XYZ file of C-alpha atoms in Angstrom:
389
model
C 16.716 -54.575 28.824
C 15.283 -53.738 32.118
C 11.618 -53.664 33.537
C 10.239 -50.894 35.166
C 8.492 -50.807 38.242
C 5.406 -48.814 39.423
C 4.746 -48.041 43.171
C 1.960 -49.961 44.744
C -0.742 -47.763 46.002
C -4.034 -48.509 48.973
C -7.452 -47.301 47.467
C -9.938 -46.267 49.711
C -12.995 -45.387 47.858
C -14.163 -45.955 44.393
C -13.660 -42.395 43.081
C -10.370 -42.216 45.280
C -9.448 -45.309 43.412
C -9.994 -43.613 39.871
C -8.423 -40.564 40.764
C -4.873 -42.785 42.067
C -5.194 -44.810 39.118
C -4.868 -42.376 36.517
C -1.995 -40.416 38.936
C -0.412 -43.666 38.807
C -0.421 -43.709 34.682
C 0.475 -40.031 34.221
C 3.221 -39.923 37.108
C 6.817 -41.118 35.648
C 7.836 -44.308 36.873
C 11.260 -43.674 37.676
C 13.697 -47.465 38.116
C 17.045 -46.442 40.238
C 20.033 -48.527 39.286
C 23.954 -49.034 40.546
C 26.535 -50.971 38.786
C 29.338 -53.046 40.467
C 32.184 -53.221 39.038
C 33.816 -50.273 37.264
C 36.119 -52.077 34.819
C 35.547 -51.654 30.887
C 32.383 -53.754 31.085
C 30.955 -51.610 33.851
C 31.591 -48.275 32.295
C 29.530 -49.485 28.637
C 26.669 -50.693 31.006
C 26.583 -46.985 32.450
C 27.211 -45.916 29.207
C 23.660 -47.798 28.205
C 22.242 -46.526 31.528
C 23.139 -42.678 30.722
C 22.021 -42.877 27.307
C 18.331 -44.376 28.780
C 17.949 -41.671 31.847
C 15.092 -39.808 29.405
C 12.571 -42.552 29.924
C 12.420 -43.128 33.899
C 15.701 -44.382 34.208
C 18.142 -43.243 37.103
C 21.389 -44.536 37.018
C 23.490 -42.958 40.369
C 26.690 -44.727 40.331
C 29.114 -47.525 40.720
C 30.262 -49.771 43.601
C 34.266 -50.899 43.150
C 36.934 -51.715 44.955
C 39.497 -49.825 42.292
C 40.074 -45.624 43.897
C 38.275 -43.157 41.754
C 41.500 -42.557 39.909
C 42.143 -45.964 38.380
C 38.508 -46.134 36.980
C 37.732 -46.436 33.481
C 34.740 -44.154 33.026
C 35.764 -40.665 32.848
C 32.209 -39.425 34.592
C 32.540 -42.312 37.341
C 30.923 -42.038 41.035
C 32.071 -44.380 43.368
C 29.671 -45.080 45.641
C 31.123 -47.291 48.147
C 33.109 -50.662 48.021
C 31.569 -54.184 47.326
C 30.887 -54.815 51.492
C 28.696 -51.352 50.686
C 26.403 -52.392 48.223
C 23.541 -54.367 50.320
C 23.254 -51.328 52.788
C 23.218 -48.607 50.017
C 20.297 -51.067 48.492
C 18.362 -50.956 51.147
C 18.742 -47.140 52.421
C 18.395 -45.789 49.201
C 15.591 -47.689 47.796
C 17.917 -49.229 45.054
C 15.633 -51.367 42.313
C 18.421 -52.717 39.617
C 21.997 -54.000 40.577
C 24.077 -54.650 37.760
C 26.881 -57.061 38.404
C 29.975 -56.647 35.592
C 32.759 -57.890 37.819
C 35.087 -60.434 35.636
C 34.048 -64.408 36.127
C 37.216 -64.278 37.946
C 36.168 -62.660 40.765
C 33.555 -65.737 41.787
C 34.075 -65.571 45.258
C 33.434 -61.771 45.173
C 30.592 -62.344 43.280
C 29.261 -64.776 45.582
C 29.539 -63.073 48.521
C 27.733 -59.948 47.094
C 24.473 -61.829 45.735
C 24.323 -62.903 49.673
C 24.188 -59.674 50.689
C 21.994 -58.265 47.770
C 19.617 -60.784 47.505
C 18.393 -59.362 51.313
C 17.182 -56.845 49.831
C 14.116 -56.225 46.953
C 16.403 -55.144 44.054
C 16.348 -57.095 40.770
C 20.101 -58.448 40.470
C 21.852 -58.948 36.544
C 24.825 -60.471 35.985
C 26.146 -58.643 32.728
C 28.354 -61.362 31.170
C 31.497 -60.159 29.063
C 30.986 -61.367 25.336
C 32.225 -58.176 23.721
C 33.713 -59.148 20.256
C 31.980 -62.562 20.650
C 29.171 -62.441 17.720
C 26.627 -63.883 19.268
C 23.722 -65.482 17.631
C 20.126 -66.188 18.850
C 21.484 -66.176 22.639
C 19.655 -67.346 24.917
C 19.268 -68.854 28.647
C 18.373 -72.740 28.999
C 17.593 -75.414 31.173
C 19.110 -78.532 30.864
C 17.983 -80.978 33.681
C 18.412 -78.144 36.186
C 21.811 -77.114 34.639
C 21.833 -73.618 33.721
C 23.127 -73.522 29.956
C 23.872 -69.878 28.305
C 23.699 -70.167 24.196
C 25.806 -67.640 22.239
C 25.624 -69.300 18.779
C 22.311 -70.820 17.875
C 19.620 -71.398 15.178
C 16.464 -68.932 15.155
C 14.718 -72.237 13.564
C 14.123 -74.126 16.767
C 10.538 -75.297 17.930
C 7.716 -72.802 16.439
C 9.991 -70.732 14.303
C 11.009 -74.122 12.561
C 7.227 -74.939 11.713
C 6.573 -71.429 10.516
C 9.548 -71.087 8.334
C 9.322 -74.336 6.818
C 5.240 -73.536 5.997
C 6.165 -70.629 4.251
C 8.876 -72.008 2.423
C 6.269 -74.304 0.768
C 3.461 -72.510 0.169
C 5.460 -69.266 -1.018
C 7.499 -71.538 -3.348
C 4.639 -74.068 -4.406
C 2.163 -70.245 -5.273
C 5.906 -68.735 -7.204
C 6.454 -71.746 -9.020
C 2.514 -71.789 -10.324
C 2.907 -68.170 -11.282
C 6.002 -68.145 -13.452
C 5.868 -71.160 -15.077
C 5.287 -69.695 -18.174
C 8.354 -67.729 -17.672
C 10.385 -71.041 -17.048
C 9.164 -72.551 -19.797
C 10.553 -69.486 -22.486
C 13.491 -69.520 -20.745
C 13.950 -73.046 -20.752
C 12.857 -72.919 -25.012
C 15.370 -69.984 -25.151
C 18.525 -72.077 -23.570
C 17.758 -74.934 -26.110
C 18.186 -72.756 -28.933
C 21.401 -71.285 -27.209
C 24.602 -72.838 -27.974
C 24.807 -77.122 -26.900
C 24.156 -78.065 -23.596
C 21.736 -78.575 -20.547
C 18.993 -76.230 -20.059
C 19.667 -76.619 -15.770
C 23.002 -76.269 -14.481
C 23.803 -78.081 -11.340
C 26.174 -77.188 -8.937
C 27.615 -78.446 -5.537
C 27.369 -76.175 -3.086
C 27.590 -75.791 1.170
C 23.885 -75.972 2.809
C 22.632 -76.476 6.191
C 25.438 -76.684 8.773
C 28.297 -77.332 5.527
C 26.576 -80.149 4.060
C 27.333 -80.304 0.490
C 23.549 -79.717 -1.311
C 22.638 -79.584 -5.276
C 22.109 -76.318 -6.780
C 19.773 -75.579 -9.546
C 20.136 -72.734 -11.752
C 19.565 -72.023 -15.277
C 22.482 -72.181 -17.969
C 24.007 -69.167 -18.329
C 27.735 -69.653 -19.138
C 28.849 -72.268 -22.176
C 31.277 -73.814 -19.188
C 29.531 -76.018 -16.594
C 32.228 -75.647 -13.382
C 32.173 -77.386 -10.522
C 35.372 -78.760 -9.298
C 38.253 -77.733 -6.634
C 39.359 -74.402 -8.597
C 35.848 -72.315 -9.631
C 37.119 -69.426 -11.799
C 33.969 -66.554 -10.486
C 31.636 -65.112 -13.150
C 33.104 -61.348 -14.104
C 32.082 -58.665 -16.205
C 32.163 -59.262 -19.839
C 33.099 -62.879 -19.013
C 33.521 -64.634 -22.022
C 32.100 -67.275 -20.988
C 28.808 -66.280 -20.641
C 26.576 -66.474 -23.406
C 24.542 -62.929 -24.472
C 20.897 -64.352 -23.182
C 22.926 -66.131 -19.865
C 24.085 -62.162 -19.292
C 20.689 -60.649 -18.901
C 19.367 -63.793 -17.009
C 22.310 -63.076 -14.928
C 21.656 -59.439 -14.232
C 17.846 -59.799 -14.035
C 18.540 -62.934 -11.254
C 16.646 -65.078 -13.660
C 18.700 -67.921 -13.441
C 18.056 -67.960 -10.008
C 14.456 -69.414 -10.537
C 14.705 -72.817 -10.572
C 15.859 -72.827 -7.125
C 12.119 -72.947 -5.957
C 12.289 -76.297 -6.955
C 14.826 -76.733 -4.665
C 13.034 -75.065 -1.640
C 10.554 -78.048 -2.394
C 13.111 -80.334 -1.784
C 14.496 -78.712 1.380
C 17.569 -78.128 0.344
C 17.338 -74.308 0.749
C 14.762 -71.856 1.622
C 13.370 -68.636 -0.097
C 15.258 -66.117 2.192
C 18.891 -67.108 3.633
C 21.821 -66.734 3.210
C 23.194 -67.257 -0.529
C 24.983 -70.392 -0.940
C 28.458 -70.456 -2.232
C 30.215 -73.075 -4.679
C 31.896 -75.795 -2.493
C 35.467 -74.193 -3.471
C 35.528 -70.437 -3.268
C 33.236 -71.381 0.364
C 36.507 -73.121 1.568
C 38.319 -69.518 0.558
C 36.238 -67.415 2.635
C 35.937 -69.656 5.790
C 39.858 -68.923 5.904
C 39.879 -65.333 5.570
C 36.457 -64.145 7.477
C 35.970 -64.520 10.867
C 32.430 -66.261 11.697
C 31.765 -66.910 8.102
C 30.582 -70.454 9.067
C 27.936 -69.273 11.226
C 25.995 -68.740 7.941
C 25.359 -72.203 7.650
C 23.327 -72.572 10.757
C 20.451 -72.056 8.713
C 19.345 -73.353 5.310
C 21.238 -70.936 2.244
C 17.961 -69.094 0.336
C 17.214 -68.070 -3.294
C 18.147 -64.359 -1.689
C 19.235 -63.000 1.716
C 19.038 -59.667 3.457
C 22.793 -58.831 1.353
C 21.317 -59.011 -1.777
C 18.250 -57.131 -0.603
C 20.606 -54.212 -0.215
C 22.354 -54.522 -3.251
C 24.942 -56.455 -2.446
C 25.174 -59.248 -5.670
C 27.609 -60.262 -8.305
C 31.232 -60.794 -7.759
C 33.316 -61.303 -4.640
C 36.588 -60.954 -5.982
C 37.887 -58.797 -2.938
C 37.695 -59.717 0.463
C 35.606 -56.751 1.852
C 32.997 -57.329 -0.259
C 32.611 -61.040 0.985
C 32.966 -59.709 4.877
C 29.934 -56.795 4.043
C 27.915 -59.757 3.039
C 28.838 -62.091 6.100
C 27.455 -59.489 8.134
C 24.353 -58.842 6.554
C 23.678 -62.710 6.730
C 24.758 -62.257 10.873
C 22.496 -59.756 10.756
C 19.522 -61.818 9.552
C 20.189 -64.756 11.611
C 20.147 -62.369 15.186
C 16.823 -60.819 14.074
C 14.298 -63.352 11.808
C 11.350 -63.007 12.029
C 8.429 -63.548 9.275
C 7.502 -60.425 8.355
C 11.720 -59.591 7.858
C 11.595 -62.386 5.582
C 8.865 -61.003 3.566
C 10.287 -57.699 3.570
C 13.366 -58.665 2.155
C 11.203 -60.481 -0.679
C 10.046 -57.273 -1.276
C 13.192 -55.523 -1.510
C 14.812 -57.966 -3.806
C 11.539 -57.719 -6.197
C 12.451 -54.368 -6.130
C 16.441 -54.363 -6.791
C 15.614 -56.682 -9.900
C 13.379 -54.660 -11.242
C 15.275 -51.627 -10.806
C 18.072 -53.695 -12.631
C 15.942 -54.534 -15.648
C 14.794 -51.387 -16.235
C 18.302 -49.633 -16.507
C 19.674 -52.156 -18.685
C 16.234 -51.000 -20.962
C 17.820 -47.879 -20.924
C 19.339 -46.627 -24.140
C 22.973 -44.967 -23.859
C 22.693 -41.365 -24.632
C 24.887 -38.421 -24.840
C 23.149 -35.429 -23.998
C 25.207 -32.032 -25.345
C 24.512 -28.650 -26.902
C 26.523 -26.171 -28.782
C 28.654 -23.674 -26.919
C 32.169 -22.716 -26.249
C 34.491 -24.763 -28.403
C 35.411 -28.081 -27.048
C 38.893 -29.815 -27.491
C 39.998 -30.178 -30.959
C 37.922 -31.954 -33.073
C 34.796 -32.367 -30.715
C 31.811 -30.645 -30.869
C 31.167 -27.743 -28.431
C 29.161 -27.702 -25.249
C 27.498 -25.103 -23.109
C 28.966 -23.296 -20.503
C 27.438 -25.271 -17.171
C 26.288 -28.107 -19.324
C 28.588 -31.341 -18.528
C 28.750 -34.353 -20.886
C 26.414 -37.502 -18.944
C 26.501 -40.926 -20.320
C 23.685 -43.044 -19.234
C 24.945 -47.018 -19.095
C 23.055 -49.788 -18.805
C 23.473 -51.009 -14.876
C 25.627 -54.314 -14.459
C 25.416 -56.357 -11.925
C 25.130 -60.596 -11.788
């Protein structure tokens, strides 16, 4: 969060010079810091300061107006009241104040960057956005107006270009690759039971906007209306080659083609039907936010297993934050690691449903009445096929 600072040194010689040089790299640079303000924003900034006091870090203490008994840190040291601060700067050779007094206290605030800003210390102001989830912030200019952004984009100038160029030459290369595996999926649907071999569906894209959704048939019901009854286990609806397209994410494919057309990209959050998406913006705080960016064929949830039905809340709100998650920290190679992952989770997935069920027991100590018997330490394991949409 912070900088630190060396101490300037005079050289006098050229092997003087070498010898100060490398005493300057080996001997610890150590950045002393106070905090103003001792309030519940001040004590997790000396909380932060504490927890970094390994790696040249000295944090000695806090400047408030409050007595020592009315502070909210338990390990607090007053230094000295607000009036105290530029003095105690100066005299003790202070290199970071932290400012975490409430916007509130402006004039207070005011009045100390006057008397702080006399002296060489770096000055923060450590804004209060606790509980606020803040995405991509960020300090701006506008025309010489200061502008701080809590809830923005990560696709905004260069990241825009580079996500968009990947988008198109990752999907354009996939698409090249398996189109022999759309085109046996595609002969397989036609010989299903009747109806379209793509299934289209409205769903919520880039900031809400309704986008088309392709995906290959895998129920024998095509729904997209206002009530969207969600896919379940043994959902007889689905038809027995839509279930293992389902599990394997195979139905997923022709969404490339929609990463062509800009409607979504290859990593992002996973869109939802235009109904259920309604649902969730009700019940789960910042669930919106998603759409900042364009919805993908998979997202950093379904990386870490998190796929198939949302029936119950919490399982919706683990996924919301995984998508949060994403959107604070893109970055290209995250993107490509999460590609990675979900090659990995579908794979995983095809191979268990490979798996044969087996019972695995021996002959032992009688078992109830009527069953065979089974050795002493030797418990009964079924091995089932994984499920999962």
């Amino acid at each position: 969060m912070f900088e630190d600072r060396g101490y300037k040194r005079t050289f006098y010689s050229a092997p003087q010079s070498v010898t100060s040089l490398f005493a300057a790299f080996l001997e610890p640079s150590i950045t002393v810091s106070v905090v103003v303000g001792a309030g519940r924003l001040g004590v997790k900034v000396a909380q932060a300061f504490r927890a970094r006091g390994d790696i040249g870090l000295e944090f000695l203490g806090h400047f408030d107006a409050r007595a020592d008994e009315r502070a909210d840190d338990a390990a607090f040291q007053r230094l000295g009241c607000l009036h105290q601060v530029g003095p105690y700067t100066c005299a003790q050779g202070v290199h970071e104040v932290c400012i975490t007094l409430p916007l509130g206290s402006q004039p207070r605030i005011v009045a100390l960057l006057a008397r702080v800003q006399g002296t060489t210390a770096s000055v923060f102001s450590v804004p209060d956005v606790f509980g606020i989830s803040i995405i991509q912030g960020r300090l701006q200019d506008m025309n010489g107006v200061p502008v701080v952004g809590l809830c923005e984009t990560p696709f905004t100038g260069t990241n825009r270009l580079v996500k968009r160029l990947s988008d198109i030459l990752l999907a354009s290369g996939i698409l090249v690759l398996i189109a022999p595996v759309l085109a046996l999926i595609a002969l397989g649907i036609r010989l299903s039971p009747p109806g379209p071999v793509i299934f289209r569906q409205r769903r919520n894209g880039l900031d809400g906007g309704e986008i088309v959704v392709y995906k290959f048939r895998s129920m024998r019901t095509q729904d997209d209306g206002a009530v969207i009854r969600q896919a379940t286990r043994d959902d007889a609806r689905i038809t027995p080659c839509g279930a293992f397209r389902r599990r394997t994410s195979l139905d997923e494919l022709p969404q490339f083609v929609n990463v062509l057309q800009e409607r979504m990209s290859i990593v992002g959050p996973r869109p939802h039907a235009v109904a259920p998406n309604e649902q969730y913006r009700r019940l789960i705080k910042a669930s919106q936010v998603r759409h900042k960016v364009k919805p993908g064929i998979t997202g950093r949830a379904q990386a870490h297993g998190l796929r198939g039905e949302t029936h119950k809340t919490d399982k919706m709100q683990a996924r919301v934050e995984y998508d949060l998650e994403y959107l604070r920290n893109w970055s290209l190679g995250l993107d490509l690691q999460i590609i990675a992952r979900t090659v990995k989770v579908c794979s995983s997935t095809a191979t268990r449903m490979e798996r044969p069920q087996t019972c695995r027991c021996a002959s032992g100590p009688p078992g109830p009445k009527g069953a065979p018997a089974r050795p002493l330490g030797v418990k009964e394991t079924w091995e089932r096929p994984g499920v999962s949409s």
